[in-house]
Structures are given as structure tokens and as C-alpha cells.
């Protein structure tokens, strides 16, 4: 089994000093049913041949790192959200309960007790400021939110993400007494990493 230190070393070798990377162990994931190594490789090949369809469910895609700064507030927000979602009969009802109009989410990773990373969908033309306002209303100010706009045409495997799959997982989570939906990717222990660009001389 690869340790976190071993994985960090692997990523550092992979990026060859062109980026500073911070690795996280993934405790739980939502929306990853269609993600596997084969699909990723297919996406890479399609991109190389100019056939990457990008994200299919919405016009814009954002990545956001939620760092929990108010644990009590975050827990209360998630409990309230789970209570509302648990009343849904079908996954198709979840999006309208969880997000305000125009926004959604196809994928989330829980990284310990203080960090969550998500892909959010947004209306066409959403600015960073407008996006942060929407995220702030969702988290009720319990997190420090760091957003990145995604160019989905140059992103691999995003076409295999679907907000319907995410809603299925969220509904299971909301109706579960444990409220945890542990998953791995194709049976492999899931680990996430985030690249942070640095200036090279």
C-alpha cells in the first residue's frame, strides 16, 4: 500500500518541479460512478485528437476548495441540508433542493474533517465574484472558499461526470444514518492532489 509520503513523492516526480502539489487522502466521494482509469485514458486520447466534448450538463464548470473554518456552523449547515434532501423521493428532485437556480454539482471529495473539494456547475458568464457569492450562501460562511474556473474543453474525463449520478449519491447520503458514502475508483484506494502553479525562472 502506498503511503501518503510515497504518493506525494510520486506526484512531485510527475510534475518535475513545475508545480507545487499538496496531496490529500480521500475519505469519501460523490458522483464518481463513471470515473475509472480506462475512461480517463480514453478522454486523454480524444483530447489529443481534438474530440474532447467537455462538460455536458452545464455551460460553466468551477473547481472550489472548501476549507472549514467554523466546524459547528458547517455541521449545522450539512445537517439542515441532509434533512431537506432526505424528504426527496427521487434523485431528480435533489438539485433543486440543494442548489439555487442555475447551479449544481457533479462531483465532491471529502478530505478529512476540514476540507472538501467540489466541481460546481454555473450559468453562462458567471464571474468569480458571483460564483463566490453563490457558494457563500450555500456554506453559510462556514468555509474559506478558493475557486478556480475550469476550461472543460481541456479537462480530461469531465464528460463522464453527470449531475444525475451526484444526486443519486447525495440522496443516499441524506437518507443514511451514518451520512457517509465511501467509494474508491475502480477498486483502487482514492487519493486526490491539487496542483498549485509556481513561477519558474
PDB file of C-alpha atoms in Angstrom:
ATOM      1  CA  UNK A   1       0.000   0.000   0.000  1.00  0.00           C
ATOM      2  CA  UNK A   2       1.364   3.395  -0.971  1.00  0.00           C
ATOM      3  CA  UNK A   3       1.723   5.827   1.901  1.00  0.00           C
ATOM      4  CA  UNK A   4       0.791   9.489   1.629  1.00  0.00           C
ATOM      5  CA  UNK A   5       4.505  10.350   1.679  1.00  0.00           C
ATOM      6  CA  UNK A   6       5.117   7.898  -1.136  1.00  0.00           C
ATOM      7  CA  UNK A   7       2.268   9.323  -3.177  1.00  0.00           C
ATOM      8  CA  UNK A   8       3.489  12.884  -2.570  1.00  0.00           C
ATOM      9  CA  UNK A   9       6.938  11.851  -3.818  1.00  0.00           C
ATOM     10  CA  UNK A  10       5.360  10.291  -6.917  1.00  0.00           C
ATOM     11  CA  UNK A  11       3.403  13.458  -7.719  1.00  0.00           C
ATOM     12  CA  UNK A  12       6.473  15.633  -7.179  1.00  0.00           C
ATOM     13  CA  UNK A  13       8.401  13.484  -9.643  1.00  0.00           C
ATOM     14  CA  UNK A  14       5.493  13.636 -12.083  1.00  0.00           C
ATOM     15  CA  UNK A  15       5.309  17.452 -12.029  1.00  0.00           C
ATOM     16  CA  UNK A  16       9.124  17.726 -12.337  1.00  0.00           C
ATOM     17  CA  UNK A  17       9.331  20.877 -10.246  1.00  0.00           C
ATOM     18  CA  UNK A  18       6.971  22.911 -12.447  1.00  0.00           C
ATOM     19  CA  UNK A  19       4.253  22.943  -9.767  1.00  0.00           C
ATOM     20  CA  UNK A  20       3.985  22.696  -6.021  1.00  0.00           C
ATOM     21  CA  UNK A  21       1.486  19.957  -5.162  1.00  0.00           C
ATOM     22  CA  UNK A  22      -0.335  19.227  -1.924  1.00  0.00           C
ATOM     23  CA  UNK A  23      -1.817  15.748  -1.570  1.00  0.00           C
ATOM     24  CA  UNK A  24      -4.879  14.692   0.417  1.00  0.00           C
ATOM     25  CA  UNK A  25      -6.298  11.275   1.293  1.00  0.00           C
ATOM     26  CA  UNK A  26      -9.919  10.951   0.166  1.00  0.00           C
ATOM     27  CA  UNK A  27     -12.365   9.831   2.860  1.00  0.00           C
ATOM     28  CA  UNK A  28     -15.484   9.816   0.703  1.00  0.00           C
ATOM     29  CA  UNK A  29     -16.641  10.740  -2.787  1.00  0.00           C
ATOM     30  CA  UNK A  30     -19.912  11.548  -4.500  1.00  0.00           C
ATOM     31  CA  UNK A  31     -20.607  11.461  -8.213  1.00  0.00           C
ATOM     32  CA  UNK A  32     -17.697   9.254  -9.279  1.00  0.00           C
ATOM     33  CA  UNK A  33     -19.637   6.255 -10.619  1.00  0.00           C
ATOM     34  CA  UNK A  34     -18.391   6.708 -14.194  1.00  0.00           C
ATOM     35  CA  UNK A  35     -14.788   7.593 -13.395  1.00  0.00           C
ATOM     36  CA  UNK A  36     -12.193   4.886 -13.957  1.00  0.00           C
ATOM     37  CA  UNK A  37      -8.681   4.629 -15.442  1.00  0.00           C
ATOM     38  CA  UNK A  38      -9.974   3.353 -18.795  1.00  0.00           C
ATOM     39  CA  UNK A  39     -12.339   6.297 -19.193  1.00  0.00           C
ATOM     40  CA  UNK A  40      -9.562   8.695 -18.253  1.00  0.00           C
ATOM     41  CA  UNK A  41      -7.230   7.212 -20.857  1.00  0.00           C
ATOM     42  CA  UNK A  42      -9.975   7.399 -23.483  1.00  0.00           C
ATOM     43  CA  UNK A  43     -10.511  11.063 -22.624  1.00  0.00           C
ATOM     44  CA  UNK A  44      -6.788  11.790 -22.990  1.00  0.00           C
ATOM     45  CA  UNK A  45      -6.752  10.166 -26.442  1.00  0.00           C
ATOM     46  CA  UNK A  46      -9.865  12.055 -27.547  1.00  0.00           C
ATOM     47  CA  UNK A  47      -8.381  15.343 -26.352  1.00  0.00           C
ATOM     48  CA  UNK A  48      -5.169  14.707 -28.266  1.00  0.00           C
ATOM     49  CA  UNK A  49      -7.296  14.274 -31.388  1.00  0.00           C
ATOM     50  CA  UNK A  50      -9.435  17.349 -30.774  1.00  0.00           C
ATOM     51  CA  UNK A  51     -12.534  15.390 -29.777  1.00  0.00           C
ATOM     52  CA  UNK A  52     -12.979  16.369 -26.128  1.00  0.00           C
ATOM     53  CA  UNK A  53     -16.688  17.250 -25.677  1.00  0.00           C
ATOM     54  CA  UNK A  54     -16.072  18.951 -22.337  1.00  0.00           C
ATOM     55  CA  UNK A  55     -18.641  19.021 -19.551  1.00  0.00           C
ATOM     56  CA  UNK A  56     -22.104  18.147 -20.870  1.00  0.00           C
ATOM     57  CA  UNK A  57     -24.540  19.153 -18.120  1.00  0.00           C
ATOM     58  CA  UNK A  58     -23.966  22.920 -17.865  1.00  0.00           C
ATOM     59  CA  UNK A  59     -22.258  25.820 -19.692  1.00  0.00           C
ATOM     60  CA  UNK A  60     -19.660  26.531 -16.989  1.00  0.00           C
ATOM     61  CA  UNK A  61     -17.668  24.411 -14.555  1.00  0.00           C
ATOM     62  CA  UNK A  62     -15.799  25.572 -11.444  1.00  0.00           C
ATOM     63  CA  UNK A  63     -13.499  23.808  -9.000  1.00  0.00           C
ATOM     64  CA  UNK A  64     -13.747  25.021  -5.419  1.00  0.00           C
ATOM     65  CA  UNK A  65     -11.782  24.064  -2.320  1.00  0.00           C
ATOM     66  CA  UNK A  66     -13.919  24.499   0.792  1.00  0.00           C
ATOM     67  CA  UNK A  67     -11.721  24.773   3.890  1.00  0.00           C
ATOM     68  CA  UNK A  68     -13.892  24.550   7.008  1.00  0.00           C
ATOM     69  CA  UNK A  69     -13.228  27.443   9.394  1.00  0.00           C
ATOM     70  CA  UNK A  70     -16.374  27.041  11.513  1.00  0.00           C
ATOM     71  CA  UNK A  71     -16.814  23.345  12.287  1.00  0.00           C
ATOM     72  CA  UNK A  72     -20.028  23.827  14.239  1.00  0.00           C
ATOM     73  CA  UNK A  73     -21.529  26.037  11.544  1.00  0.00           C
ATOM     74  CA  UNK A  74     -20.512  23.594   8.815  1.00  0.00           C
ATOM     75  CA  UNK A  75     -22.010  20.630  10.676  1.00  0.00           C
ATOM     76  CA  UNK A  76     -25.261  22.536  11.189  1.00  0.00           C
ATOM     77  CA  UNK A  77     -25.396  23.535   7.533  1.00  0.00           C
ATOM     78  CA  UNK A  78     -24.839  19.958   6.377  1.00  0.00           C
ATOM     79  CA  UNK A  79     -27.396  18.583   8.853  1.00  0.00           C
ATOM     80  CA  UNK A  80     -30.009  21.071   7.671  1.00  0.00           C
ATOM     81  CA  UNK A  81     -29.219  20.226   4.060  1.00  0.00           C
ATOM     82  CA  UNK A  82     -29.458  16.486   4.704  1.00  0.00           C
ATOM     83  CA  UNK A  83     -32.812  16.939   6.432  1.00  0.00           C
ATOM     84  CA  UNK A  84     -34.217  18.791   3.410  1.00  0.00           C
ATOM     85  CA  UNK A  85     -32.794  16.347   0.865  1.00  0.00           C
ATOM     86  CA  UNK A  86     -33.939  13.282   2.806  1.00  0.00           C
ATOM     87  CA  UNK A  87     -37.528  14.323   2.078  1.00  0.00           C
ATOM     88  CA  UNK A  88     -36.941  13.936  -1.660  1.00  0.00           C
ATOM     89  CA  UNK A  89     -38.467  10.860  -3.238  1.00  0.00           C
ATOM     90  CA  UNK A  90     -36.275  10.807  -6.353  1.00  0.00           C
ATOM     91  CA  UNK A  91     -32.693  11.868  -7.192  1.00  0.00           C
ATOM     92  CA  UNK A  92     -34.105  14.220  -9.832  1.00  0.00           C
ATOM     93  CA  UNK A  93     -35.598  16.315  -7.016  1.00  0.00           C
ATOM     94  CA  UNK A  94     -32.276  16.799  -5.201  1.00  0.00           C
ATOM     95  CA  UNK A  95     -30.659  19.509  -7.324  1.00  0.00           C
ATOM     96  CA  UNK A  96     -33.494  21.974  -6.803  1.00  0.00           C
ATOM     97  CA  UNK A  97     -33.317  21.475  -3.042  1.00  0.00           C
ATOM     98  CA  UNK A  98     -29.529  21.550  -2.672  1.00  0.00           C
ATOM     99  CA  UNK A  99     -28.611  24.412  -5.009  1.00  0.00           C
ATOM    100  CA  UNK A 100     -30.084  27.710  -6.092  1.00  0.00           C
ATOM    101  CA  UNK A 101     -31.310  28.002  -9.669  1.00  0.00           C
ATOM    102  CA  UNK A 102     -28.615  27.696 -12.307  1.00  0.00           C
ATOM    103  CA  UNK A 103     -26.049  25.982 -10.070  1.00  0.00           C
ATOM    104  CA  UNK A 104     -25.259  22.338  -9.488  1.00  0.00           C
ATOM    105  CA  UNK A 105     -22.514  19.849  -8.678  1.00  0.00           C
ATOM    106  CA  UNK A 106     -21.365  16.663 -10.397  1.00  0.00           C
ATOM    107  CA  UNK A 107     -18.521  15.653  -8.068  1.00  0.00           C
ATOM    108  CA  UNK A 108     -17.331  16.076  -4.460  1.00  0.00           C
ATOM    109  CA  UNK A 109     -14.455  14.699  -2.408  1.00  0.00           C
ATOM    110  CA  UNK A 110     -14.321  14.756   1.394  1.00  0.00           C
ATOM    111  CA  UNK A 111     -10.742  15.200   2.613  1.00  0.00           C
ATOM    112  CA  UNK A 112     -10.711  14.722   6.368  1.00  0.00           C
ATOM    113  CA  UNK A 113     -12.706  16.899   8.744  1.00  0.00           C
ATOM    114  CA  UNK A 114     -11.761  20.335   7.402  1.00  0.00           C
ATOM    115  CA  UNK A 115     -11.528  20.125   3.631  1.00  0.00           C
ATOM    116  CA  UNK A 116     -13.985  19.393   0.834  1.00  0.00           C
ATOM    117  CA  UNK A 117     -13.335  19.906  -2.871  1.00  0.00           C
ATOM    118  CA  UNK A 118     -16.161  20.113  -5.388  1.00  0.00           C
ATOM    119  CA  UNK A 119     -16.855  20.718  -9.020  1.00  0.00           C
ATOM    120  CA  UNK A 120     -19.717  23.175  -9.358  1.00  0.00           C
ATOM    121  CA  UNK A 121     -21.685  23.959 -12.481  1.00  0.00           C
ATOM    122  CA  UNK A 122     -22.828  27.521 -13.068  1.00  0.00           C
ATOM    123  CA  UNK A 123     -24.772  29.670 -15.551  1.00  0.00           C
ATOM    124  CA  UNK A 124     -23.031  31.052 -18.622  1.00  0.00           C
ATOM    125  CA  UNK A 125     -20.941  34.135 -17.856  1.00  0.00           C
ATOM    126  CA  UNK A 126     -20.749  33.590 -14.092  1.00  0.00           C
ATOM    127  CA  UNK A 127     -17.898  35.695 -12.727  1.00  0.00           C
ATOM    128  CA  UNK A 128     -15.622  34.712  -9.877  1.00  0.00           C
ATOM    129  CA  UNK A 129     -17.374  37.222  -7.623  1.00  0.00           C
ATOM    130  CA  UNK A 130     -20.855  35.933  -8.465  1.00  0.00           C
ATOM    131  CA  UNK A 131     -19.710  32.353  -8.025  1.00  0.00           C
ATOM    132  CA  UNK A 132     -18.237  33.086  -4.590  1.00  0.00           C
ATOM    133  CA  UNK A 133     -21.465  34.778  -3.562  1.00  0.00           C
ATOM    134  CA  UNK A 134     -23.465  31.682  -4.514  1.00  0.00           C
ATOM    135  CA  UNK A 135     -21.012  29.385  -2.724  1.00  0.00           C
ATOM    136  CA  UNK A 136     -21.121  31.607   0.366  1.00  0.00           C
ATOM    137  CA  UNK A 137     -24.894  31.326   0.502  1.00  0.00           C
ATOM    138  CA  UNK A 138     -24.537  27.547   0.273  1.00  0.00           C
ATOM    139  CA  UNK A 139     -21.932  27.226   3.042  1.00  0.00           C
ATOM    140  CA  UNK A 140     -23.397  29.992   5.250  1.00  0.00           C
ATOM    141  CA  UNK A 141     -19.924  31.428   5.775  1.00  0.00           C
ATOM    142  CA  UNK A 142     -18.597  28.298   7.492  1.00  0.00           C
ATOM    143  CA  UNK A 143     -15.783  27.781   4.969  1.00  0.00           C
ATOM    144  CA  UNK A 144     -12.940  29.598   3.280  1.00  0.00           C
ATOM    145  CA  UNK A 145     -13.663  29.042  -0.412  1.00  0.00           C
ATOM    146  CA  UNK A 146     -10.939  29.047  -3.078  1.00  0.00           C
ATOM    147  CA  UNK A 147     -12.446  28.835  -6.596  1.00  0.00           C
ATOM    148  CA  UNK A 148     -10.891  28.051  -9.967  1.00  0.00           C
ATOM    149  CA  UNK A 149     -12.713  28.393 -13.264  1.00  0.00           C
ATOM    150  CA  UNK A 150     -12.369  25.195 -15.291  1.00  0.00           C
ATOM    151  CA  UNK A 151     -11.729  25.131 -19.028  1.00  0.00           C
ATOM    152  CA  UNK A 152     -13.652  21.929 -19.613  1.00  0.00           C
ATOM    153  CA  UNK A 153     -12.523  21.599 -23.225  1.00  0.00           C
ATOM    154  CA  UNK A 154      -9.003  20.934 -21.922  1.00  0.00           C
ATOM    155  CA  UNK A 155     -10.083  18.835 -18.917  1.00  0.00           C
ATOM    156  CA  UNK A 156      -9.893  15.069 -19.078  1.00  0.00           C
ATOM    157  CA  UNK A 157     -12.794  12.805 -18.106  1.00  0.00           C
ATOM    158  CA  UNK A 158     -15.277  15.588 -17.285  1.00  0.00           C
ATOM    159  CA  UNK A 159     -17.654  14.283 -19.970  1.00  0.00           C
ATOM    160  CA  UNK A 160     -18.094  11.188 -17.796  1.00  0.00           C
ATOM    161  CA  UNK A 161     -19.393  13.266 -14.898  1.00  0.00           C
ATOM    162  CA  UNK A 162     -23.146  13.690 -14.529  1.00  0.00           C
ATOM    163  CA  UNK A 163     -25.178  15.681 -12.044  1.00  0.00           C
ATOM    164  CA  UNK A 164     -27.782  12.898 -12.016  1.00  0.00           C
ATOM    165  CA  UNK A 165     -25.173  10.483 -10.631  1.00  0.00           C
ATOM    166  CA  UNK A 166     -24.173  13.029  -7.995  1.00  0.00           C
ATOM    167  CA  UNK A 167     -27.811  13.458  -6.973  1.00  0.00           C
ATOM    168  CA  UNK A 168     -28.135   9.688  -6.515  1.00  0.00           C
ATOM    169  CA  UNK A 169     -25.191   9.696  -4.112  1.00  0.00           C
ATOM    170  CA  UNK A 170     -26.387  12.786  -2.252  1.00  0.00           C
ATOM    171  CA  UNK A 171     -29.838  11.282  -1.723  1.00  0.00           C
ATOM    172  CA  UNK A 172     -28.250   8.102  -0.340  1.00  0.00           C
ATOM    173  CA  UNK A 173     -26.092  10.234   1.947  1.00  0.00           C
ATOM    174  CA  UNK A 174     -29.029  12.276   3.209  1.00  0.00           C
ATOM    175  CA  UNK A 175     -31.111   9.183   3.964  1.00  0.00           C
ATOM    176  CA  UNK A 176     -28.226   7.322   5.646  1.00  0.00           C
ATOM    177  CA  UNK A 177     -27.912   7.425   9.417  1.00  0.00           C
ATOM    178  CA  UNK A 178     -24.124   7.395   9.012  1.00  0.00           C
ATOM    179  CA  UNK A 179     -24.244  10.054   6.286  1.00  0.00           C
ATOM    180  CA  UNK A 180     -21.123   8.723   4.627  1.00  0.00           C
ATOM    181  CA  UNK A 181     -20.769   7.306   1.143  1.00  0.00           C
ATOM    182  CA  UNK A 182     -17.325   5.731   0.910  1.00  0.00           C
ATOM    183  CA  UNK A 183     -16.153   4.905  -2.582  1.00  0.00           C
ATOM    184  CA  UNK A 184     -12.980   4.173  -4.482  1.00  0.00           C
ATOM    185  CA  UNK A 185     -12.215   4.468  -8.155  1.00  0.00           C
ATOM    186  CA  UNK A 186     -12.287   1.055  -9.837  1.00  0.00           C
ATOM    187  CA  UNK A 187     -11.308  -0.642  -6.573  1.00  0.00           C
ATOM    188  CA  UNK A 188      -8.193   1.487  -6.134  1.00  0.00           C
ATOM    189  CA  UNK A 189      -7.659   3.471  -2.925  1.00  0.00           C
ATOM    190  CA  UNK A 190      -8.683   7.013  -3.884  1.00  0.00           C
ATOM    191  CA  UNK A 191      -6.227   9.847  -3.411  1.00  0.00           C
ATOM    192  CA  UNK A 192      -6.584  13.431  -4.621  1.00  0.00           C
ATOM    193  CA  UNK A 193      -3.992  16.035  -5.384  1.00  0.00           C
ATOM    194  CA  UNK A 194      -4.187  19.723  -6.186  1.00  0.00           C
ATOM    195  CA  UNK A 195      -1.565  21.434  -8.332  1.00  0.00           C
ATOM    196  CA  UNK A 196      -0.547  24.949  -7.313  1.00  0.00           C
ATOM    197  CA  UNK A 197       1.207  26.838 -10.104  1.00  0.00           C
ATOM    198  CA  UNK A 198       4.515  28.479  -9.266  1.00  0.00           C
ATOM    199  CA  UNK A 199       6.641  30.875 -11.277  1.00  0.00           C
ATOM    200  CA  UNK A 200       9.818  29.415 -12.743  1.00  0.00           C
ATOM    201  CA  UNK A 201      12.891  31.469 -13.520  1.00  0.00           C
TER     202      UNK A 201
END
